[in-house]
mmCIF file of C-alpha atoms (C1' of nucleotides) in Angstrom:
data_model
loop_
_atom_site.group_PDB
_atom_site.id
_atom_site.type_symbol
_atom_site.label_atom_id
_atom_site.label_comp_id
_atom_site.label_asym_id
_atom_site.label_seq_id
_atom_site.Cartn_x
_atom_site.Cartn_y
_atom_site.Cartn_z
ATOM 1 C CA UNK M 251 -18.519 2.116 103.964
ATOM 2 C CA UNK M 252 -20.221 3.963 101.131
ATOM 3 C CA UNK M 253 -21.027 0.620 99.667
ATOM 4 C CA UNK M 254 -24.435 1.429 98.131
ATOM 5 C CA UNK M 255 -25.848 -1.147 95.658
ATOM 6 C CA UNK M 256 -27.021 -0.011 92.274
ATOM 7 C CA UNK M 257 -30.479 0.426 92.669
ATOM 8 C CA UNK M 258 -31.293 1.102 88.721
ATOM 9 C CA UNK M 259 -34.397 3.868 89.150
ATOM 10 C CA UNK M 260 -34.814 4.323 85.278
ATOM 11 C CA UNK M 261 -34.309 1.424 82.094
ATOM 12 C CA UNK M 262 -30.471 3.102 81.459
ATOM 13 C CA UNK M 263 -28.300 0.990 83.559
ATOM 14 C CA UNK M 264 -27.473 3.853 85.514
ATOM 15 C CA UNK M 265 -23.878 3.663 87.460
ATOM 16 C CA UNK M 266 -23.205 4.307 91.117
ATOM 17 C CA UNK M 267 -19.931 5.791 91.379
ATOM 18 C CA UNK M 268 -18.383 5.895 94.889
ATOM 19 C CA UNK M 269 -15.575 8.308 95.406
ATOM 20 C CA UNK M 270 -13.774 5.557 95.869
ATOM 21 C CA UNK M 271 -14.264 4.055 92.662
ATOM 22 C CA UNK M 272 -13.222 7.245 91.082
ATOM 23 C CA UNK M 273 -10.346 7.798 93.605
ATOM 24 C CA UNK M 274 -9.236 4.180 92.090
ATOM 25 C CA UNK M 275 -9.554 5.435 88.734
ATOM 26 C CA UNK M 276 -7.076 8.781 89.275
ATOM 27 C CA UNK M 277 -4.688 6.656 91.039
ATOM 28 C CA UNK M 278 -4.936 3.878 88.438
ATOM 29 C CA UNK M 279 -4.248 6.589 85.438
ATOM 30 C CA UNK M 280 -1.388 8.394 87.573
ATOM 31 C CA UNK M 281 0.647 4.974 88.109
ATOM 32 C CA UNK M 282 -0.308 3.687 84.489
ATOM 33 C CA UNK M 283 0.725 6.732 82.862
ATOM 34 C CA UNK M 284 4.044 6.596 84.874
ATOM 35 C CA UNK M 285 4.985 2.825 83.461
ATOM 36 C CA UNK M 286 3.595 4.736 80.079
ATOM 37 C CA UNK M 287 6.565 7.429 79.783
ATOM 38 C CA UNK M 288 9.005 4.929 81.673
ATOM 39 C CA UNK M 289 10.670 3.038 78.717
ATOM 40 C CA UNK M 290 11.354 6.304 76.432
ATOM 41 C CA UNK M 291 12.159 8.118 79.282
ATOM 42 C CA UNK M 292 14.979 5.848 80.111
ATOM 43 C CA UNK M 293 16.673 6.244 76.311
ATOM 44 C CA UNK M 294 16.071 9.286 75.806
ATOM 45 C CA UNK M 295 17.828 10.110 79.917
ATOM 46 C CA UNK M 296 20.993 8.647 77.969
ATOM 47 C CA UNK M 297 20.422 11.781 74.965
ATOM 48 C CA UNK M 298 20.501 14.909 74.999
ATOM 49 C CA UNK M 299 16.829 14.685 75.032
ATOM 50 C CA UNK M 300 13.756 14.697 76.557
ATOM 51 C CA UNK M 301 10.455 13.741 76.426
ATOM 52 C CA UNK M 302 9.027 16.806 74.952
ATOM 53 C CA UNK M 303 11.520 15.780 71.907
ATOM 54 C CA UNK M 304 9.814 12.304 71.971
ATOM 55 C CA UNK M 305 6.438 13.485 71.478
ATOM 56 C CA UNK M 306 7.415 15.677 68.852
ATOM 57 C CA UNK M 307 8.925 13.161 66.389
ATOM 58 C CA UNK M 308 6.251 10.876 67.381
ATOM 59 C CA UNK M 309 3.555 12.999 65.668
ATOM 60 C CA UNK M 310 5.726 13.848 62.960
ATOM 61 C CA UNK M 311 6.638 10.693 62.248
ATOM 62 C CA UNK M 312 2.423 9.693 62.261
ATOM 63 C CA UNK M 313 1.964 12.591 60.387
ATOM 64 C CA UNK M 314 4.608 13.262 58.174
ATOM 65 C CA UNK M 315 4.218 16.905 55.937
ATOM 66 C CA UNK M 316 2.107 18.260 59.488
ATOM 67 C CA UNK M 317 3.247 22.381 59.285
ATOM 68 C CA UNK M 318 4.549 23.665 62.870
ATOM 69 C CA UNK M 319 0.451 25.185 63.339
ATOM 70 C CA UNK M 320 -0.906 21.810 62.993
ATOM 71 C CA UNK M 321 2.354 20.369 65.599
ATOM 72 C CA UNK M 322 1.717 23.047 67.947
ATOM 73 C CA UNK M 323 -2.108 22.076 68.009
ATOM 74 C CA UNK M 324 -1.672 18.364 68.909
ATOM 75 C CA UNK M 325 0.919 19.071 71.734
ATOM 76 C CA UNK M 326 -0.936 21.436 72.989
ATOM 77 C CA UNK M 327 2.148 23.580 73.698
ATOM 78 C CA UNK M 328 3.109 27.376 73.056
ATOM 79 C CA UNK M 329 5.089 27.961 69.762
ATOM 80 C CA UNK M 330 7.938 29.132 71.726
ATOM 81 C CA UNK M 331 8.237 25.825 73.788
ATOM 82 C CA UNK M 332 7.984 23.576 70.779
ATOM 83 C CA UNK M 333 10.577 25.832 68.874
ATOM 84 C CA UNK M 334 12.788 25.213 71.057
ATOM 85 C CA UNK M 335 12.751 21.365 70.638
ATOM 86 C CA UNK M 336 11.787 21.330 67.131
ATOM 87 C CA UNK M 337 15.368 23.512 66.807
ATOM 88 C CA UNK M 338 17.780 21.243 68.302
ATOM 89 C CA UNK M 339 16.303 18.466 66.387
ATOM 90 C CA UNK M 340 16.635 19.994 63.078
ATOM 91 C CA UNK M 341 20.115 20.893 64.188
ATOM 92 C CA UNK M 342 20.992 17.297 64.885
ATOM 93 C CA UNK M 343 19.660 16.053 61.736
ATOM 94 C CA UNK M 344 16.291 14.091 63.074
ATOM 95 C CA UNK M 345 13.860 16.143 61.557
ATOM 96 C CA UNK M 346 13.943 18.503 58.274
ATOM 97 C CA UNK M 347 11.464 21.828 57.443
ATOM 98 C CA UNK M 348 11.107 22.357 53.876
ATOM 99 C CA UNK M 349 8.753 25.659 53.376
ATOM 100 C CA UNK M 350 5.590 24.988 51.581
ATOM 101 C CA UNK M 351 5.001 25.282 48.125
ATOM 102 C CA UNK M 352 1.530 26.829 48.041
ATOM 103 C CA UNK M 353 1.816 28.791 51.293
ATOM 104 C CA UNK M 354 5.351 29.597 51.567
ATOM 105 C CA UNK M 355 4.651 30.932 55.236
ATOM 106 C CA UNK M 356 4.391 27.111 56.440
ATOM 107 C CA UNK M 357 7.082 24.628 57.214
ATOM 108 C CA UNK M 358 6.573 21.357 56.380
ATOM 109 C CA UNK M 359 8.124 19.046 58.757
ATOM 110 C CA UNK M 360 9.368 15.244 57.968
ATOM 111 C CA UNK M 361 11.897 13.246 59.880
ATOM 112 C CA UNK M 362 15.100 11.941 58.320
ATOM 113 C CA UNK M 363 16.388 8.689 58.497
ATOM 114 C CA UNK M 364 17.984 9.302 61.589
ATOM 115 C CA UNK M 365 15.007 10.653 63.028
ATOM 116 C CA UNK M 366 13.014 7.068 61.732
ATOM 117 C CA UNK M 367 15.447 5.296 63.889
ATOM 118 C CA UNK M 368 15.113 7.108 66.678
ATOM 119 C CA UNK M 369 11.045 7.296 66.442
ATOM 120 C CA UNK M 370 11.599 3.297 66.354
ATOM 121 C CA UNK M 371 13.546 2.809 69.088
ATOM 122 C CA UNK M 372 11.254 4.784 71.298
ATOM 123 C CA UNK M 373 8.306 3.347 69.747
ATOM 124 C CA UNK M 374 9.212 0.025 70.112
ATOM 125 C CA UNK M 375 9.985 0.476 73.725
ATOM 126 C CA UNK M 376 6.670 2.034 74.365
ATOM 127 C CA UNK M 377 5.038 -0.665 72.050
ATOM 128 C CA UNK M 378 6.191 -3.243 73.783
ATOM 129 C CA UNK M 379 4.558 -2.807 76.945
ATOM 130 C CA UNK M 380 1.640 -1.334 75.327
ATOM 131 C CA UNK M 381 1.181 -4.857 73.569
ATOM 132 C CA UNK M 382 2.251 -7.142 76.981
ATOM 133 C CA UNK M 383 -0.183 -5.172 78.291
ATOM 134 C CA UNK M 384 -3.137 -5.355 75.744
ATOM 135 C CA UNK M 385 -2.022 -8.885 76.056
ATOM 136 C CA UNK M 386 -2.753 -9.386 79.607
ATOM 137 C CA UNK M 387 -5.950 -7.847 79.250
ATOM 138 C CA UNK M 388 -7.310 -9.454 76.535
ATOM 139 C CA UNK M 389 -9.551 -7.568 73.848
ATOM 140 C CA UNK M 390 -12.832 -6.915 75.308
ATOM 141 C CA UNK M 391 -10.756 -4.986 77.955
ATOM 142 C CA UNK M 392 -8.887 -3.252 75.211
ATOM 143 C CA UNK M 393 -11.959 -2.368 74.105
ATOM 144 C CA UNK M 394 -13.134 -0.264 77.126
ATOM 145 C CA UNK M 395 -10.126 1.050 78.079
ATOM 146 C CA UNK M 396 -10.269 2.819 74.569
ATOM 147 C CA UNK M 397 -13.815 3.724 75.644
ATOM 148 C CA UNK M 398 -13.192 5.336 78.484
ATOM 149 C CA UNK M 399 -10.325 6.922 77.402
ATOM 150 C CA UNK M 400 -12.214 8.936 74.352
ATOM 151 C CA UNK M 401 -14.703 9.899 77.309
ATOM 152 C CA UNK M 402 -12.162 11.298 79.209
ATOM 153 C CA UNK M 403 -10.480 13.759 76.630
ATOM 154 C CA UNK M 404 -11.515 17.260 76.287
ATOM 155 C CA UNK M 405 -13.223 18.318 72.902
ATOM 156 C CA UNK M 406 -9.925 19.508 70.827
ATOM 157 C CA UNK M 407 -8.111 16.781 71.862
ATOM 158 C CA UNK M 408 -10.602 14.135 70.823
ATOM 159 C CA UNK M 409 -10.562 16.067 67.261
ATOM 160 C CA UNK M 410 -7.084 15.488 67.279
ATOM 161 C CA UNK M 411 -6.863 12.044 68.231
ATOM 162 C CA UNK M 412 -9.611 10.704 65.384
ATOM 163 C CA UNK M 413 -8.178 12.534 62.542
ATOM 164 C CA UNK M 414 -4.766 10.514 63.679
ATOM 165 C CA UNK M 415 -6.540 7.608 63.796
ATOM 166 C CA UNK M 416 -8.519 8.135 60.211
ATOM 167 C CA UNK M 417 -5.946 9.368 58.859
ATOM 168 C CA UNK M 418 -3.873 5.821 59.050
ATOM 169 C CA UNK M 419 -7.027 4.038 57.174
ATOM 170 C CA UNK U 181 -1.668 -1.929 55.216
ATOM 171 C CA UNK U 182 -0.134 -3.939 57.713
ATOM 172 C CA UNK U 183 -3.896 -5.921 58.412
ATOM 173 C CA UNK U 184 -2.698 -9.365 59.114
ATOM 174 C CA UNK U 185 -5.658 -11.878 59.981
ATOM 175 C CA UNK U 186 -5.761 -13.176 63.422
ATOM 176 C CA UNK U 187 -4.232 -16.753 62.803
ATOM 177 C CA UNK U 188 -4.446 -18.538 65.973
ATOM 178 C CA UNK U 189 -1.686 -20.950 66.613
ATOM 179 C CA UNK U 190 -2.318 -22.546 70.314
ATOM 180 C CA UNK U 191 -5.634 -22.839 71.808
ATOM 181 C CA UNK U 192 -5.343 -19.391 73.328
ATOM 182 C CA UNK U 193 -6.955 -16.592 71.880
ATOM 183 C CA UNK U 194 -3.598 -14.653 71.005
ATOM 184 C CA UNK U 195 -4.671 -10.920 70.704
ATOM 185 C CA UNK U 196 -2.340 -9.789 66.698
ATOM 186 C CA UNK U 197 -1.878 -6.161 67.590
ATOM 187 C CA UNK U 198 -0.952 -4.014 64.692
ATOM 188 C CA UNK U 199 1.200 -1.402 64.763
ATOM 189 C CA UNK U 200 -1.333 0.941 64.154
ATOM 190 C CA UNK U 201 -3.349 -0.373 67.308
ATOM 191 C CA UNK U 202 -0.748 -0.025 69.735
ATOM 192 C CA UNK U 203 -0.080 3.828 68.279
ATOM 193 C CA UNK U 204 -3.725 4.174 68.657
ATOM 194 C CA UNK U 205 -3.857 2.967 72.204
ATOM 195 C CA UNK U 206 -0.525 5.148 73.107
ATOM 196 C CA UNK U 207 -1.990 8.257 71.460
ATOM 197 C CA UNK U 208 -5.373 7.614 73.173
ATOM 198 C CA UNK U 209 -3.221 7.754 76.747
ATOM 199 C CA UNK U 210 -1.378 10.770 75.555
ATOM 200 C CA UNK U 211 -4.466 12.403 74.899
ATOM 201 C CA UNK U 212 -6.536 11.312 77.831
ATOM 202 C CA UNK U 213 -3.918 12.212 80.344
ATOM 203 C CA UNK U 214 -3.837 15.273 79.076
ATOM 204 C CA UNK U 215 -7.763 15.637 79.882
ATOM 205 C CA UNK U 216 -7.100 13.768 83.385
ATOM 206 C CA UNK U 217 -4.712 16.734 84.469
ATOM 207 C CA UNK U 218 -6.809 19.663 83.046
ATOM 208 C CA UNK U 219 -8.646 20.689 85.397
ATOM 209 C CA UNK U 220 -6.957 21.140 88.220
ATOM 210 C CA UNK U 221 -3.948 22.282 86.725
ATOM 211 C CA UNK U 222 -6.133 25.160 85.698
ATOM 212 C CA UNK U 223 -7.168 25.661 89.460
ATOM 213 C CA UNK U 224 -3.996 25.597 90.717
ATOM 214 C CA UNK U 225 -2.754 27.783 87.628
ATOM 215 C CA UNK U 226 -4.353 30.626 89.652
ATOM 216 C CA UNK U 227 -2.618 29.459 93.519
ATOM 217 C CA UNK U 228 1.602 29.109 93.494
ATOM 218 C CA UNK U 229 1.242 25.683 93.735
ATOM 219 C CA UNK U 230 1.695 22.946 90.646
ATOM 220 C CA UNK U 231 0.428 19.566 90.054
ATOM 221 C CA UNK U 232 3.211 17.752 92.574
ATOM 222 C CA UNK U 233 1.298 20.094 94.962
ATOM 223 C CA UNK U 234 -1.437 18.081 93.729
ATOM 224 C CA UNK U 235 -0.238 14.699 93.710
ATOM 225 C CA UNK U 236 0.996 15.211 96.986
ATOM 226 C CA UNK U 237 -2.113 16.284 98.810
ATOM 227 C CA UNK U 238 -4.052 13.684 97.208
ATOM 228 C CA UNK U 239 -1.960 10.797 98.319
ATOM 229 C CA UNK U 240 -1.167 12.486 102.157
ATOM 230 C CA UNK U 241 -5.018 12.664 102.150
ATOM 231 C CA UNK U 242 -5.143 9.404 101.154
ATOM 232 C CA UNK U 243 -2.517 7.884 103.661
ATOM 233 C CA UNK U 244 -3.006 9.947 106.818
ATOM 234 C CA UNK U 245 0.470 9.869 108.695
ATOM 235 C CA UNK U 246 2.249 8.233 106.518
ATOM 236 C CA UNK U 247 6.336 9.020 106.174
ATOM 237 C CA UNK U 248 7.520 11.165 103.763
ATOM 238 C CA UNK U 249 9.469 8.206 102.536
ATOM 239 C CA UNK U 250 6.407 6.116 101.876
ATOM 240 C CA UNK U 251 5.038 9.063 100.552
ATOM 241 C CA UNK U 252 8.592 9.085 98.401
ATOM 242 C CA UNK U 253 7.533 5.922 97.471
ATOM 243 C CA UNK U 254 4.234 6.228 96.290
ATOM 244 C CA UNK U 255 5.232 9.660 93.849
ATOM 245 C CA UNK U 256 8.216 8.399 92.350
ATOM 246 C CA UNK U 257 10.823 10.834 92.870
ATOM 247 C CA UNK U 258 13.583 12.095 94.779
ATOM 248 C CA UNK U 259 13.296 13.383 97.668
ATOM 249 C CA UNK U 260 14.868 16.566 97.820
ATOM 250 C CA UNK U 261 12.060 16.970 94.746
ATOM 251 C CA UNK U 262 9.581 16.261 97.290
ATOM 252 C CA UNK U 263 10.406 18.150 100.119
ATOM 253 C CA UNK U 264 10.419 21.507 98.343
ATOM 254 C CA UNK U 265 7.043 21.027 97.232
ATOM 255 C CA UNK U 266 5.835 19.810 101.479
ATOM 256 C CA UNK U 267 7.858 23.204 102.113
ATOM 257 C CA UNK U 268 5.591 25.327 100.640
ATOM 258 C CA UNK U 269 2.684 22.918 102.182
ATOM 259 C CA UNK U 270 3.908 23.006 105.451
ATOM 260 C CA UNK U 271 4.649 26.845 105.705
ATOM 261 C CA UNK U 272 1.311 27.758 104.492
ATOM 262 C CA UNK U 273 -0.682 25.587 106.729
ATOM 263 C CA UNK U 274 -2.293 22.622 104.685
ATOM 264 C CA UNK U 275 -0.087 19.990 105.886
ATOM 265 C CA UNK U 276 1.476 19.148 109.159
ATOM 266 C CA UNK U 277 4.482 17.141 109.618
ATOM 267 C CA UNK U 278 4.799 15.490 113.006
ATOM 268 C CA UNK U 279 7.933 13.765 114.525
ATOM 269 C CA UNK U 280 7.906 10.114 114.810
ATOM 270 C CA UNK U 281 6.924 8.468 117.955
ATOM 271 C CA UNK U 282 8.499 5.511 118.275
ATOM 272 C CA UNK U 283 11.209 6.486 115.700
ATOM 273 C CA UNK U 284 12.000 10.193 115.510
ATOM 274 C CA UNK U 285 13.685 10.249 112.237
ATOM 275 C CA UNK U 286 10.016 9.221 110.717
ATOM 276 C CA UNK U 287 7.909 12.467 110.013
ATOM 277 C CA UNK U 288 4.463 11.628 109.993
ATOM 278 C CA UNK U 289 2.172 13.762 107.622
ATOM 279 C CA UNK U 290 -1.082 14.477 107.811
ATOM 280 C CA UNK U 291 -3.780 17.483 105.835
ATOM 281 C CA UNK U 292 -4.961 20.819 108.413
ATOM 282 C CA UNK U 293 -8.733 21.892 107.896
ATOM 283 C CA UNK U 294 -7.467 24.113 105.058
ATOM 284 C CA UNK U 295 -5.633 21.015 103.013
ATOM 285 C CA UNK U 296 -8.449 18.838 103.016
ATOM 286 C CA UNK U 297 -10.578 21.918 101.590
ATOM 287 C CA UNK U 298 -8.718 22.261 99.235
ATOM 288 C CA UNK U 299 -7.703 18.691 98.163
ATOM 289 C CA UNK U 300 -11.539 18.331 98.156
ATOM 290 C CA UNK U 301 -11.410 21.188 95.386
ATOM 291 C CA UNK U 302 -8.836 19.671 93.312
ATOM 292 C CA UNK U 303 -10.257 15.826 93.721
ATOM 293 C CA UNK U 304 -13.873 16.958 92.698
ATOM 294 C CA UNK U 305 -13.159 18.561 90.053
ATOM 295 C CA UNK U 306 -11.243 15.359 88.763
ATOM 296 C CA UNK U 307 -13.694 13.355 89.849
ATOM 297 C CA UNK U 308 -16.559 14.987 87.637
ATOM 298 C CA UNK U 309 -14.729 14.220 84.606
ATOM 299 C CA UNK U 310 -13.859 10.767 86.057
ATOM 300 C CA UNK U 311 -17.047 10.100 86.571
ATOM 301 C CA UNK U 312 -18.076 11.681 83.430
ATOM 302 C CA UNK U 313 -16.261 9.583 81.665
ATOM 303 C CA UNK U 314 -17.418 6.134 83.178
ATOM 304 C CA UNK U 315 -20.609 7.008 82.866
ATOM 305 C CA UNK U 316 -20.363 7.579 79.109
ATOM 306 C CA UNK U 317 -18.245 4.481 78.880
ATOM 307 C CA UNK U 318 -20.248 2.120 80.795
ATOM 308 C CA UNK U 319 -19.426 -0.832 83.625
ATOM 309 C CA UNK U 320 -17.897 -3.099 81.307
ATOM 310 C CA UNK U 321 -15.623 -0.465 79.775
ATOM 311 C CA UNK U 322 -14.588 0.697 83.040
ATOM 312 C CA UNK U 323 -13.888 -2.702 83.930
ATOM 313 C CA UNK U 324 -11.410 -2.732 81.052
ATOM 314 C CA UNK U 325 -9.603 0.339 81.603
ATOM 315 C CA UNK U 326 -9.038 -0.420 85.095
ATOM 316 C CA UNK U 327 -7.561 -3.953 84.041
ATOM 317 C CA UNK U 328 -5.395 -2.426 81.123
ATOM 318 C CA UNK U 329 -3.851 0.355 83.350
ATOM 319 C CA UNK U 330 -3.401 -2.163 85.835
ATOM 320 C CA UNK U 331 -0.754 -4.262 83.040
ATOM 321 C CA UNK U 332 0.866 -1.273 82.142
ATOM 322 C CA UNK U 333 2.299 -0.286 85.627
ATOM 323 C CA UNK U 334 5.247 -1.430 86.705
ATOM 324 C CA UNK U 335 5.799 -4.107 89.426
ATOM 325 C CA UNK U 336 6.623 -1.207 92.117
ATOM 326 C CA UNK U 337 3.662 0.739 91.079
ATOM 327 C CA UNK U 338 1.137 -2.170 90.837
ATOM 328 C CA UNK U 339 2.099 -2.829 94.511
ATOM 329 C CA UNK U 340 1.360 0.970 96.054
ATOM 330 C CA UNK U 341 -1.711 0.604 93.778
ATOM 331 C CA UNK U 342 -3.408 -2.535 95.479
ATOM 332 C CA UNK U 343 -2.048 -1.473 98.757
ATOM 333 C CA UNK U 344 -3.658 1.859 98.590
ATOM 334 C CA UNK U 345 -6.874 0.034 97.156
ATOM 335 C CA UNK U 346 -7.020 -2.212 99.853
ATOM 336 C CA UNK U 347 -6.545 -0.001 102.620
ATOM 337 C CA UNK U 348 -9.819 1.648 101.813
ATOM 338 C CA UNK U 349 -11.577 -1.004 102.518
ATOM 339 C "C1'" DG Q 238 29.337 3.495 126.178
ATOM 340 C "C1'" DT Q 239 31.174 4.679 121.982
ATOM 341 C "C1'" DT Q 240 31.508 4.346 117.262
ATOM 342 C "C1'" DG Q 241 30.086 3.521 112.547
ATOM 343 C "C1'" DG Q 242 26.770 2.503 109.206
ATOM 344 C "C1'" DA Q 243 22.067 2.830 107.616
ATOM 345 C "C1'" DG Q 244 17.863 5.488 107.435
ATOM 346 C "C1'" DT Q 245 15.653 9.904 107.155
ATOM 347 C "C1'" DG Q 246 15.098 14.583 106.201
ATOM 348 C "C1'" DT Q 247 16.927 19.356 104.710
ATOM 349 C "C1'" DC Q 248 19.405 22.963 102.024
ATOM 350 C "C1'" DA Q 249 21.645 24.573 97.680
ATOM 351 C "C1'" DA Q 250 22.544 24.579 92.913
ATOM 352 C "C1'" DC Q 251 21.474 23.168 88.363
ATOM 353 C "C1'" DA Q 252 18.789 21.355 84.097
ATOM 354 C "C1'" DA Q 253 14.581 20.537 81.440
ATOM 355 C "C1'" DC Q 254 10.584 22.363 79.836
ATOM 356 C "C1'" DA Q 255 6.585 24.678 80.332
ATOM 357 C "C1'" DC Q 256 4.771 29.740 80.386
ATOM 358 C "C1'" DT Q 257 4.107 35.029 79.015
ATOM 359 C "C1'" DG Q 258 5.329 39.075 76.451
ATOM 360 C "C1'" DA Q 259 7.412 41.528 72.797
ATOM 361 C "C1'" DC Q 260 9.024 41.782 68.337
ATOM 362 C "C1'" DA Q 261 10.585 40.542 63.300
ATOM 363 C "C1'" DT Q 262 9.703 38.603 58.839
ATOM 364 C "C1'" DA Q 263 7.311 36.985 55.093
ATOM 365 C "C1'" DA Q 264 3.355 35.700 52.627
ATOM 366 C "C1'" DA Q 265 -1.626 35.723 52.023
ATOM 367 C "C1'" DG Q 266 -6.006 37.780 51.864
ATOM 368 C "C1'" DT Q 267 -8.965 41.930 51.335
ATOM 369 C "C1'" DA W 19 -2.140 49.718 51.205
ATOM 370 C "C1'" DC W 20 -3.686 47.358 55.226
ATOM 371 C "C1'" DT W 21 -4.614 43.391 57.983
ATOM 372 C "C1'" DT W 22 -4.207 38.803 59.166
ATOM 373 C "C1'" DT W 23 -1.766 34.487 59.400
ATOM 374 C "C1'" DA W 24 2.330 31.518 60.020
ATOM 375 C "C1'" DT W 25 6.585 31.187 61.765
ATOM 376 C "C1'" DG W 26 10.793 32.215 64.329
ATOM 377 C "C1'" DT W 27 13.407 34.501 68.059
ATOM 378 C "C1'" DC W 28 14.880 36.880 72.411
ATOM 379 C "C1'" DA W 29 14.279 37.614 77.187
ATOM 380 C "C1'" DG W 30 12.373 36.533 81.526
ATOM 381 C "C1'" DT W 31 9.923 33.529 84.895
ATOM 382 C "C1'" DG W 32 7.987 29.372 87.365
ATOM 383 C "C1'" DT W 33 7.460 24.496 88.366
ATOM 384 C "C1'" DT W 34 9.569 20.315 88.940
ATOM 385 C "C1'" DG W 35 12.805 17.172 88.192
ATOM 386 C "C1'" DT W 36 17.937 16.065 89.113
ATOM 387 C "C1'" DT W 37 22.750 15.600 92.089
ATOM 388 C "C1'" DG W 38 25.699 16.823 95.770
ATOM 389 C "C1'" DA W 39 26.529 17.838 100.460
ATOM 390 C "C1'" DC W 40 25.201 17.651 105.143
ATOM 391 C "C1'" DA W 41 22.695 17.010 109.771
ATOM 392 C "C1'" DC W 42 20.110 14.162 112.838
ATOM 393 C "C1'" DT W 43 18.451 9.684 114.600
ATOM 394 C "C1'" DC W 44 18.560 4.879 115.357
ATOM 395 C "C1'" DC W 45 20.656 0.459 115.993
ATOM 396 C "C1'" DA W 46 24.026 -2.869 116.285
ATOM 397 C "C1'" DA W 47 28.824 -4.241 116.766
ATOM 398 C "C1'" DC W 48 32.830 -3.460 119.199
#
DNA sequence: GTTGGAGTGTCAACAACACTGACATAAAGT
DNA sequence: ACTTTATGTCAGTGTTGTTGACACTCCAAC
């Protein structure tokens, strides 16, 4: 049902979408991104922490020097949320805030050597199946699932994501 | 930094992932997902339901009278998790949760009028940017996302997955 | 037929992590 | 001086996950 062949009408190769090539596509993001947060998940369960903690030394550890402003724009996450994290992990020793030396109103944030390990060992959990699964794919189909991805961010977050990925030239 | 060559060693193409590709691809889910949920958690900012009010009405609607523990299943957590959230569903009238037939422990759920309505609110909106997105992307892109996410599930997942895909037929 | 274990669903309490709102401090900018 | 910006904190609330305890149903062994 709903099976309606692609009958291009103009030169653009224009796509017929069913709803239930779409429905595949939420349910394919919602049990990918699941097997996604799985690994970390499972250390971090074992902490004291969680995976708002993960995602905060992940971008500090890409973007070491980032102030708490430029944190609390990637995350996406009120100030009082991310304070809360970014507290306990300064407290433990994962992450240090040194206030700026221009502006003295920003805090520069950098993770320790403790924090380094612990950004590894999440990373390389999270790696690994991102690479068996890159793997499995093979590149072309790396290729549009990076595609399709950019499409599917909103506007900031796009911003966000290419200055991470410039950034590491 | 970190640009090795791709130096084939069998006759297989083997795909050398950097670092700095994986982080790419993981930052490129992180962002995305973050898209993939945005709009209707802003619709159902404004109701008292949340998006496992979501996920459940999607995959009831999906599944017609199937068990709360398929439906357990399917989502991924526990159930006392679960059944708060078909509470709320149930009281207010969008689901209905019928006893078993042949087994009476079994409930059977299944969307009123007024839960398809609304899952039809919640799924179009995700849809547009779903669609949005493979549009931009093209076929062969979306052919590639669907065959990375696929690798990156885990074994219980892929098998929900396919079986939901295959029941729509 | 009764009993005990497995399967299923429900209620209660707690933890993690998001939110809003209000406020304090310090440093820039005008 | 006044305003804006950057950050941190306290208090309160909501959603959603967890565990623990318990009730009901089925089925199979006794």
């Amino acid at each position: 049902m709903d099976r309606r062949p692609s009958s291009p009408s103009t030169g653009e190769a224009l796509l017929f979408l069913t709803d239930e090539q779409l429905r595949q596509g939420i349910e394919a993001m919602f049990f990918a991104y699941r097997g996604f947060t799985a690994d970390p998940d499972r250390i971090l369960g074992d902490m004291a922490y969680g995976r708002a903690h993960h995602r905060a030394i992940h971008f500090i550890g890409r973007a070491p020097g980032t102030t708490v402003n430029n944190l609390l724009n990637i995350l996406g996450v009120t100030k009082q949320s991310l304070n809360r994290v970014l507290r306990t992990l300064i407290a433990d020793g994962l992450v240090e805030s040194k206030v700026g030396r221009q502006d003295k109103r920003e805090r520069h944030l950098n993770l320790t050597e403790a924090g380094r390990t612990l950004e590894q060992t999440l990373s390389d959990a999270q790696r690994a199946r991102m690479r068996s699964a890159f793997r499995d794919a093979g590149p072309e189909a790396v290729a549009g699932f990076r595609t399709v991805l950019e499409a599917m961010m909103d506007g900031e977050m796009r911003s966000s994501y290419s200055r991470l990925k410039d950034s590491a030239s």
